[in-house]
Coordinates of C-alpha atoms in Angstrom, one line a residue:
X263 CA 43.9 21.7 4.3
X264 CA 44.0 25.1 3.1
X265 CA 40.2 26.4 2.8
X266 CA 40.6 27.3 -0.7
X267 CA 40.9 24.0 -1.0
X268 CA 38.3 23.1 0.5
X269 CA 36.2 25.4 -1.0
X270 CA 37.2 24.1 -4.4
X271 CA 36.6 20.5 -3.9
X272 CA 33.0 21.2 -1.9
X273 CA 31.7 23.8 -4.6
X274 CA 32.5 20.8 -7.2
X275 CA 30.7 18.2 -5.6
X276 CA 27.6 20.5 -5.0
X277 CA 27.2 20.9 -8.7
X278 CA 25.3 17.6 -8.9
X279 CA 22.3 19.3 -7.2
X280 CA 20.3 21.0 -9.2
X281 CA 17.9 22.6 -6.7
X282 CA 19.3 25.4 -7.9
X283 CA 21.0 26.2 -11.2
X284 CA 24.7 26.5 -11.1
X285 CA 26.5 28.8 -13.4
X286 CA 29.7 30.2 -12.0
X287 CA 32.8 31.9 -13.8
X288 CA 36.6 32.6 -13.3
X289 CA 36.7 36.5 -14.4
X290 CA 39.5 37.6 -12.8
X291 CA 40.2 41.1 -11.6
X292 CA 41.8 44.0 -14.0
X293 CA 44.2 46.6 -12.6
X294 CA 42.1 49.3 -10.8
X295 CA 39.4 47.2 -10.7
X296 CA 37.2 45.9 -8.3
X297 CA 36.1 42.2 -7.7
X298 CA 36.1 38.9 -9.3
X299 CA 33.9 36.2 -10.4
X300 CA 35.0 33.2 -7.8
X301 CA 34.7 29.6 -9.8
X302 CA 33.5 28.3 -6.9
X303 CA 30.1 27.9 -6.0
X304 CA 28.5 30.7 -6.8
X305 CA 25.1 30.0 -8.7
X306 CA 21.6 31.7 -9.2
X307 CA 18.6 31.3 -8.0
X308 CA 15.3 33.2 -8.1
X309 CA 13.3 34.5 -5.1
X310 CA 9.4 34.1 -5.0
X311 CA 8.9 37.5 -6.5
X312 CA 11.2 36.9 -9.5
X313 CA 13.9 37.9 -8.3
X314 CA 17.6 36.6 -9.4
X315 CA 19.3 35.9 -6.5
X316 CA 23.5 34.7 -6.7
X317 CA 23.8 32.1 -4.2
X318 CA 27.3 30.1 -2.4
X319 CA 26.7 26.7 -3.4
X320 CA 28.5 24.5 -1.0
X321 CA 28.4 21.3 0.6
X322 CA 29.4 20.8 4.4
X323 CA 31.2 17.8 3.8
X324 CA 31.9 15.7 1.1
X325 CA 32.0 12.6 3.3
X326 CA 29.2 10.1 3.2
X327 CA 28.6 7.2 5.1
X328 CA 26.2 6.2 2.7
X329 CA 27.5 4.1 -1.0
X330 CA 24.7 5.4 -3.3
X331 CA 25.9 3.7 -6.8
X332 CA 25.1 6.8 -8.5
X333 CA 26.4 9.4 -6.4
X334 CA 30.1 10.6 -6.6
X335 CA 30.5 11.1 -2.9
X336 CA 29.3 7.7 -1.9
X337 CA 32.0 6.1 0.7
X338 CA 33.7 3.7 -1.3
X339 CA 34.7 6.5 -4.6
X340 CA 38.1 7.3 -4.4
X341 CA 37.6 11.0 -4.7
X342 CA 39.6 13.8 -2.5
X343 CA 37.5 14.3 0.6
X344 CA 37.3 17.3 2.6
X345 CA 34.6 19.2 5.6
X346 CA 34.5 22.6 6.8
X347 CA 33.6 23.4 9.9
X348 CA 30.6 25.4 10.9
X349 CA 33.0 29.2 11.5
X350 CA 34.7 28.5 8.1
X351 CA 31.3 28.0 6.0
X352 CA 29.7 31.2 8.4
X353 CA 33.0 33.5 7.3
X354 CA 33.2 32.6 4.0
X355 CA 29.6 33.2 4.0
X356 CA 29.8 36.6 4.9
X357 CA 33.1 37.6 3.4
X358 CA 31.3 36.8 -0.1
X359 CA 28.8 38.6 0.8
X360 CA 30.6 42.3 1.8
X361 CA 32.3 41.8 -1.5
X362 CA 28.5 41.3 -3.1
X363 CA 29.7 37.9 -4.6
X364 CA 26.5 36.1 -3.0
X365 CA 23.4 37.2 -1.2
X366 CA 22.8 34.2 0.3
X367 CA 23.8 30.8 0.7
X368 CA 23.0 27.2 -0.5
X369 CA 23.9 24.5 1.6
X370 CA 24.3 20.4 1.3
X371 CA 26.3 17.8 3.0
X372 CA 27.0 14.3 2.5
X373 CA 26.3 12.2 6.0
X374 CA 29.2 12.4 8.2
X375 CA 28.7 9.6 11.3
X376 CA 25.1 9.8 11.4
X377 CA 22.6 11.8 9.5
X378 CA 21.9 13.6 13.5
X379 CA 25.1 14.3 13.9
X380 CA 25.1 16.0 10.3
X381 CA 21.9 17.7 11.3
X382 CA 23.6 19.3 14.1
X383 CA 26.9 20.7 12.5
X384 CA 24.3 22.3 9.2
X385 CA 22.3 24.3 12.3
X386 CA 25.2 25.1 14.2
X387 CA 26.3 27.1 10.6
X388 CA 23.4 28.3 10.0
X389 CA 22.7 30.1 14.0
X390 CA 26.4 31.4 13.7
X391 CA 25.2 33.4 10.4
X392 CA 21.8 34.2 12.0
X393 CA 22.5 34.8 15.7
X394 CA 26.6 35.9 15.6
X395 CA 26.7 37.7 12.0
X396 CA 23.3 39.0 11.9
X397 CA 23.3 37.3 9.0
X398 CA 19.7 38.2 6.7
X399 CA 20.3 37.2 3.6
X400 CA 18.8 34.0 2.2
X401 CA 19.5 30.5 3.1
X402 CA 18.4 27.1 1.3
X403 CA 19.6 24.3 3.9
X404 CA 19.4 20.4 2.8
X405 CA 17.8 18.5 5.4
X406 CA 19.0 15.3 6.0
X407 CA 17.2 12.0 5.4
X408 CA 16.7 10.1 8.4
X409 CA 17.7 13.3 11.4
X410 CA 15.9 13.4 14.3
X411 CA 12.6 16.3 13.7
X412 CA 13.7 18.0 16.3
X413 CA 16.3 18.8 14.4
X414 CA 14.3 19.5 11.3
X415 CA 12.4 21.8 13.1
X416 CA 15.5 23.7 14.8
X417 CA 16.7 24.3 11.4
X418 CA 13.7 25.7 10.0
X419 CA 13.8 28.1 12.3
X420 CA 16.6 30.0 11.1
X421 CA 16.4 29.0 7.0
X422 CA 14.6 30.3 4.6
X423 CA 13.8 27.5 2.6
X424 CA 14.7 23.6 3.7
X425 CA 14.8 20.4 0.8
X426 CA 14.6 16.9 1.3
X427 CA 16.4 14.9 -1.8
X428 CA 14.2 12.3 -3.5
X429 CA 16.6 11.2 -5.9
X430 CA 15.2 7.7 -7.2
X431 CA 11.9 8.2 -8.1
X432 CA 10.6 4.2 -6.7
X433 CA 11.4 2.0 -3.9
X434 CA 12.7 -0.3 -6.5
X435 CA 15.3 2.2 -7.6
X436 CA 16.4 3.1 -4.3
X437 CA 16.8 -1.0 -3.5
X438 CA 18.8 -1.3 -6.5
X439 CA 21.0 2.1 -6.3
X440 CA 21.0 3.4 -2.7
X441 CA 20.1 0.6 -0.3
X442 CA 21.0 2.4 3.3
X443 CA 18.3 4.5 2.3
X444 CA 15.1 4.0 2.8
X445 CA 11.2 6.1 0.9
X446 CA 9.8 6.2 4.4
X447 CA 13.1 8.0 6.0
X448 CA 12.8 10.2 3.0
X449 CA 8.8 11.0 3.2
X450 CA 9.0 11.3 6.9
X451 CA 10.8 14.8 7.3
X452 CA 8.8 15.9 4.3
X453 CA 5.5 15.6 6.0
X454 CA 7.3 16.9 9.1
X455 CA 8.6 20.4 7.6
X456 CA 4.7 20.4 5.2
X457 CA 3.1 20.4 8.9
X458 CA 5.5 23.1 10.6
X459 CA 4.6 25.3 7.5
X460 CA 0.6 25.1 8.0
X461 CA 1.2 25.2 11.7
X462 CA 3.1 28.5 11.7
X463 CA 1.3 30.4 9.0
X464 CA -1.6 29.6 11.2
X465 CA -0.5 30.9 14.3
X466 CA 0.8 33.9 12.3
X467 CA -3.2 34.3 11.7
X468 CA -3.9 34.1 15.1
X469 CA -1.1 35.6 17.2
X470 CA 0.6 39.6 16.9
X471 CA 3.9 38.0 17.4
X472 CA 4.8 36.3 14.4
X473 CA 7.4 33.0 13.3
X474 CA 9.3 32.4 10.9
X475 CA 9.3 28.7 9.8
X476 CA 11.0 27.8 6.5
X477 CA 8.9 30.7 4.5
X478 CA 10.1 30.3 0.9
X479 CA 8.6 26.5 1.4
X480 CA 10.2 23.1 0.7
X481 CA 11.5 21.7 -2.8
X482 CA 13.0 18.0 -3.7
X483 CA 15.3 16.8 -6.8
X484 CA 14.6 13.4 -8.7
X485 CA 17.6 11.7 -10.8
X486 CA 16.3 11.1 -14.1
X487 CA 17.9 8.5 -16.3
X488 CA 19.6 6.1 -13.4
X489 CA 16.8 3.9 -13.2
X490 CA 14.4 2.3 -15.5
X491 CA 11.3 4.2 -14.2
X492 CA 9.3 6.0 -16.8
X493 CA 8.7 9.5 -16.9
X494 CA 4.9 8.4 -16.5
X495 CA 5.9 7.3 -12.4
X496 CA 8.3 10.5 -11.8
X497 CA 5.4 12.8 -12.8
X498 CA 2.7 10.9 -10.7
X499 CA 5.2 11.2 -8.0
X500 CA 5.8 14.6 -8.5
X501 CA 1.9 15.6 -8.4
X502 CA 1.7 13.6 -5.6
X503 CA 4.3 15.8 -3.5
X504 CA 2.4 19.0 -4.9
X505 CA -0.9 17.9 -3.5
X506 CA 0.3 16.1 -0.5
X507 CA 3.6 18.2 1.0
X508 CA 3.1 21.4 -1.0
X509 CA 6.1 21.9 -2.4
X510 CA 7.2 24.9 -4.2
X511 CA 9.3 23.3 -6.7
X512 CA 10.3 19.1 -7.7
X513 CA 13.6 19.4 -9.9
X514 CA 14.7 17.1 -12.3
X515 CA 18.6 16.2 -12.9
X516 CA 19.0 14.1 -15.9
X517 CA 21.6 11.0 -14.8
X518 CA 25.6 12.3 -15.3
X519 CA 27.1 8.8 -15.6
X520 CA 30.1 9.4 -13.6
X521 CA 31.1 5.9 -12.9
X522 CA 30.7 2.8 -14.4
X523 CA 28.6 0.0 -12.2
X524 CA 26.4 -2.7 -13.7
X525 CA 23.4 -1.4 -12.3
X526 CA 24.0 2.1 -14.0
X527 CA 22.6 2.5 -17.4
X528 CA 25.6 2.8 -20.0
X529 CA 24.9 6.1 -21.7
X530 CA 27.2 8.4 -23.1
X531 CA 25.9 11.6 -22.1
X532 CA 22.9 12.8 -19.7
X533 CA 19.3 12.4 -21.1
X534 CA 19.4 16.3 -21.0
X535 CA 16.1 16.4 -23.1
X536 CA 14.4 14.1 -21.4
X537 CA 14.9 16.7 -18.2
X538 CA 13.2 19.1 -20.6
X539 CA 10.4 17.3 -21.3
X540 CA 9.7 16.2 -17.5
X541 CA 10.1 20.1 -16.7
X542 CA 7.1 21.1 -19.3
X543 CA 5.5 18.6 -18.2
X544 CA 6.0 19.8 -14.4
X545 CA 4.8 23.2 -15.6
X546 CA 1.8 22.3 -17.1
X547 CA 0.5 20.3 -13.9
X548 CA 1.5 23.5 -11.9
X549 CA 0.3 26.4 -14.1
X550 CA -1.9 24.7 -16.8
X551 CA -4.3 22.5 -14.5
X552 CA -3.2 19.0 -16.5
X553 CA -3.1 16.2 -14.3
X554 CA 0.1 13.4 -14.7
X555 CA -2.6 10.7 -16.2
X556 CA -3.8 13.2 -18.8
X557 CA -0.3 13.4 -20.2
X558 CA 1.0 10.1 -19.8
X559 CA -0.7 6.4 -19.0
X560 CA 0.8 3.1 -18.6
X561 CA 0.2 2.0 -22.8
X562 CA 2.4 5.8 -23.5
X563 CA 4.8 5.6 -20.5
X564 CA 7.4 8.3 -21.2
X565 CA 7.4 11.4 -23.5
X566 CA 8.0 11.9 -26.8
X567 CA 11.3 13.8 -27.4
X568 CA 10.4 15.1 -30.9
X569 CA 7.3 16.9 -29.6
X570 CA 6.7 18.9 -27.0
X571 CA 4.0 17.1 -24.0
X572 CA 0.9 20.2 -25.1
X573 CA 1.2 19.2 -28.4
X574 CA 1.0 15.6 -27.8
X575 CA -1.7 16.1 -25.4
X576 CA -3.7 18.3 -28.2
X577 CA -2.7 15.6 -30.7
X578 CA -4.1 12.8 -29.0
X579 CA -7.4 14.5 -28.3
X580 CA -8.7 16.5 -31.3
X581 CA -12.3 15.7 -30.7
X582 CA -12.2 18.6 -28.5
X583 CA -11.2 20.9 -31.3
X584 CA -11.0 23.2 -32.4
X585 CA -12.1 25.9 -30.3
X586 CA -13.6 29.1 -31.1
X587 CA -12.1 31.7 -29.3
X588 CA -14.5 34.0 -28.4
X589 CA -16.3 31.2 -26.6
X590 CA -14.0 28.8 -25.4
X591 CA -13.5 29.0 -21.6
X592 CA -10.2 29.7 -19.9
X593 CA -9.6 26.3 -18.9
X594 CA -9.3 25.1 -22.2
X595 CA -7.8 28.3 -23.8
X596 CA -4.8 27.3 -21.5
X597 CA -4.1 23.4 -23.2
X598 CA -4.1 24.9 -26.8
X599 CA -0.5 24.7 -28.4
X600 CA 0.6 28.4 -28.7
X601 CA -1.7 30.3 -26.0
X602 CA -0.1 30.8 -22.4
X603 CA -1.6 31.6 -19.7
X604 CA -0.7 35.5 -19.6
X605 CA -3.0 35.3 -23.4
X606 CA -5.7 33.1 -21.9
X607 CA -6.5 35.4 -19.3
X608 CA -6.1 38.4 -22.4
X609 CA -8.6 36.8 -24.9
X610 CA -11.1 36.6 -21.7
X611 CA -10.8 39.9 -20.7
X612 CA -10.9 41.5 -23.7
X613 CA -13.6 39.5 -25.5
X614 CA -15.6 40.9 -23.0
X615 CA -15.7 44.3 -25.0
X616 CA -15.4 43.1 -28.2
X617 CA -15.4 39.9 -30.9
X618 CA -11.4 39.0 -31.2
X619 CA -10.1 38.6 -34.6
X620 CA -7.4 36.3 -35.8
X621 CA -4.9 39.1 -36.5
X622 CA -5.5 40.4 -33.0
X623 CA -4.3 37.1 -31.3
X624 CA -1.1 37.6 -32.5
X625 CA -1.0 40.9 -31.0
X626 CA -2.1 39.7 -28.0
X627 CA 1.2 37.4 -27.7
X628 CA -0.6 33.7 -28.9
X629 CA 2.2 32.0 -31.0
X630 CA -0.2 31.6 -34.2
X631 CA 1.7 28.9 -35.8
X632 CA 0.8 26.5 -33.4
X633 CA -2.7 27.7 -32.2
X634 CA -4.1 28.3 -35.7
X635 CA -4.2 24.1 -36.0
X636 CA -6.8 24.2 -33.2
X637 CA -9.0 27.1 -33.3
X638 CA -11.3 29.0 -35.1
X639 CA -12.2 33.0 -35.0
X640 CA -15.1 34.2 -35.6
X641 CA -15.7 30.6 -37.1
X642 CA -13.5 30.8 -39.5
X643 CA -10.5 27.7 -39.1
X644 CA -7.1 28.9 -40.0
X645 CA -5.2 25.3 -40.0
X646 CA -4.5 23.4 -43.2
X647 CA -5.9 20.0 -42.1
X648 CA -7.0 18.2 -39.0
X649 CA -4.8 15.2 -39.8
X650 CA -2.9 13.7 -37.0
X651 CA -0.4 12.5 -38.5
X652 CA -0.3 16.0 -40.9
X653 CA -0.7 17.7 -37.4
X654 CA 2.4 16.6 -35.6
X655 CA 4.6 16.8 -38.7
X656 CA 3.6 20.8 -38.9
X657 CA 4.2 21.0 -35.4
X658 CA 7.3 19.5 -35.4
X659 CA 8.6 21.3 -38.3
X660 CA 7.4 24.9 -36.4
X661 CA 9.5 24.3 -33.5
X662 CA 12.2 24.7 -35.7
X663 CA 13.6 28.6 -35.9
X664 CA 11.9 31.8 -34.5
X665 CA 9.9 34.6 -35.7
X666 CA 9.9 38.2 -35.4
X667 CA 7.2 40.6 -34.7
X668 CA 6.7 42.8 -37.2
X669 CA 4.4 46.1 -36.3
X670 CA 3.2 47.8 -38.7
X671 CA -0.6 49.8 -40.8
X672 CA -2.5 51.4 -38.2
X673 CA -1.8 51.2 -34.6
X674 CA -4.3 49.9 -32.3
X675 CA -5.0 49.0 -29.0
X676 CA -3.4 45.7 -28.8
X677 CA -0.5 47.5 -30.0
X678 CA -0.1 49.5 -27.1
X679 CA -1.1 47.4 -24.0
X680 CA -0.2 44.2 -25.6
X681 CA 0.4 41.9 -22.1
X682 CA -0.4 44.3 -20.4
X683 CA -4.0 44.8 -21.8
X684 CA -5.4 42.6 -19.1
X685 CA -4.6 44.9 -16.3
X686 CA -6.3 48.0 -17.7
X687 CA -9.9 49.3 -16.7
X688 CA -12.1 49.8 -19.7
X689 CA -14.9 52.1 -19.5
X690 CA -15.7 52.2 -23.5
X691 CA -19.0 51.5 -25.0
X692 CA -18.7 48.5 -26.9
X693 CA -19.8 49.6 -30.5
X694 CA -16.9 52.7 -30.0
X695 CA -14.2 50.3 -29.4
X696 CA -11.9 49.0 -32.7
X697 CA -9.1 47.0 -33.4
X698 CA -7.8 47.8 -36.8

């Protein structure tokens, strides 16, 4: 088979993970110009430090011992197969990268023979680029479910960062879709790599020589929409692999219904805002310091697609507003609808010089709209009503359309620094310092 080929039909059937987003193009070249955009497998990613990062998204092989109802590449779909071998993906690899296509590389098979011998031909890749090519640019490697740790471990040697697929969220769903796999042969190589991780950046504390094990950290993927589990058990699972593994990131794939099977759900397109909602969810636990049971409990098992999972939260518990700003403490300045985290830590710092105003907020980046509902400056309230009902309808209705900043009278501060106010050093007598 001709490794275009190959390339073609491995690049496709990597798009189903999401553990990175895929984009990709076909731009072809112009006369006197120079480069192309490849349809295949090229897709961006973004490093620690922000960073977008272009990525060949590939798998190994698209063969799989495995019949996961769900999966496209499971044994028994009559789909065209093809494998590389560990010199084509390492060539390819670094032939996209002279021609700055990629800088790096993003790598998943399906389980050929056994999920060892898998493990084996991934590592062998993956030491060609490292050891032959000299290969430095970043590498995400699937591990597979179910390989020997030795293995594991070999890998995470020479990878940046290393992801174990969860895919059913429940034992249940993995019974009922994917029965040669099993949680604990999942799990297992999670705690594994979670371990390695603590181990080395210990060591690293210790010893002058230092490791490198897997140092952009571990991540997962969870299907969303194949099974009947609510979002209420994929976000309990999900803080559980925060606080328990450490991962850096769980994505969500919303279901692509691909085949028809009576265990499948019949839907006619992928609960794509379902997704949504399970990633603000996933943010909030991560960056906002909400816990899964604060958002969702067994009587309200899945989120509400109208509304966004702050608001609902904020809805559900207006006995704790509203809060006066000037007082409130960063904790709670976080869960109000409209203020960030960036304007959180703001309103702190600057409140610390002077009384904030309700004009200043805006200034300050809080999305007014939907924070005015539940605050109050300088006691004054600047919502219509505290009506739940009233509430979520004016919420509702606000996520509808933009706004525009519009700067104008006297310039002042806040105009200036705006996110950026946090940051500065203040040495101003509090009774010289103004605002409008």
């Amino acid at each position: 088979m001709e490794l275009e080929t190959k390339l073609e039909i491995l690049s496709a059937a990597a798009k189903f993970d999401v553990s990175c987003s895929s984009s990709g193009s076909n731009r072809k070249n112009t006369p006197n110009g120079l480069g192309n955009g490849h349809k295949a497998g090229i897709c961006h990613s973004w490093s620690e430090d922000g960073r977008c990062i272009s990525l060949l998204k590939i798998l190994f092989a698209n063969q799989c011992i495995y019949n996961c109802t769900y999966c496209v590449n499971r044994c028994s779909n009559d789909t065209p197969r093809a494998a590389f071998t560990p010199h084509e993906v390492a060539n390819l690899t670094i032939n996209f990268y002279r021609r700055n296509y990629i800088e790096g590389l993003f790598l998943s098979s399906g389980v050929i023979k056994s999920p060892d011998y898998t493990m084996e031909l991934l590592i062998k890749t993956v030491k060609l680029l490292r050891e032959e090519h000299s290969f430095n640019g970043y590498i995400h490697l699937k591990a597979i479910p179910g390989a020997d740790t030795r293995l594991i471990h070999e890998a995470g040697l020479y990878v940046d960062r290393m992801s174990v697929n969860i895919e059913l969220p429940s034992s249940q769903g993995l019974k009922l879709l994917a029965p040669d796999k099993n949680k604990e042969a999942i799990i297992k190589p999670m705690g594994f790599i979670n371990k390695a991780i603590a181990t080395v950046n210990e060591e690293n504390r210790i010893y002058r020589k230092k490791q490198s094990f897997v140092p952009a950290g571990q991540s997962t993927q969870l299907i969303v929409g194949a099974t009947p589990d609510h979002d209420y058990n994929i976000i309990k699972l999900s803080e559980n692999l925060y606080k328990h593994f450490r991962l850096k990131r769980v994505y969500y794939s919303a279901y692509v219904p691909v085949v028809e099977h009576p265990s499948l759900p019949a839907i006619g397109s992928p609960p794509l805002l379902r997704e949504h909602r399970l990633y603000q969810a996933d943010w909030l636990m991560r960056f906002y310091s909400f816990h899964a049971n604060e958002l969702l409990d067994d009587r309200s098992p899945n989120f509400d697609l109208e509304l966004d999972p702050k608001s609902c939260w904020s809805i559900r518990n207006m006995h704790l507003f509203p809060l006066e700003i000037n007082k409130a403490d960063y904790q709670m300045l976080i869960r109000v609808p409209g203020i960030g985290v960036k304007s959180a830590q703001i309103i702190v710092s600057t409140r610390k010089l002077c009384s904030i105003g309700f004009d200043d907020l805006k200034k300050i980046g809080v999305v007014l709209k939907r924070a005015r509902h539940f605050i109050t400056c300088k006691g004054k309230f600047y919502g219509s009503s505290f009506n739940e009902t009233y509430l979520r309808d004016q919420l509702m209705s606000e996520n509808v359309g933009g706004s525009k900043k519009v700067c104008s009278g006297q310039i002042s501060i806040f105009s200036y620094f705006g996110a950026g106010l946090n940051q500065l050093q203040f040495n101003i007598p509090k009774k010289e310092t103004t605002y409008e």
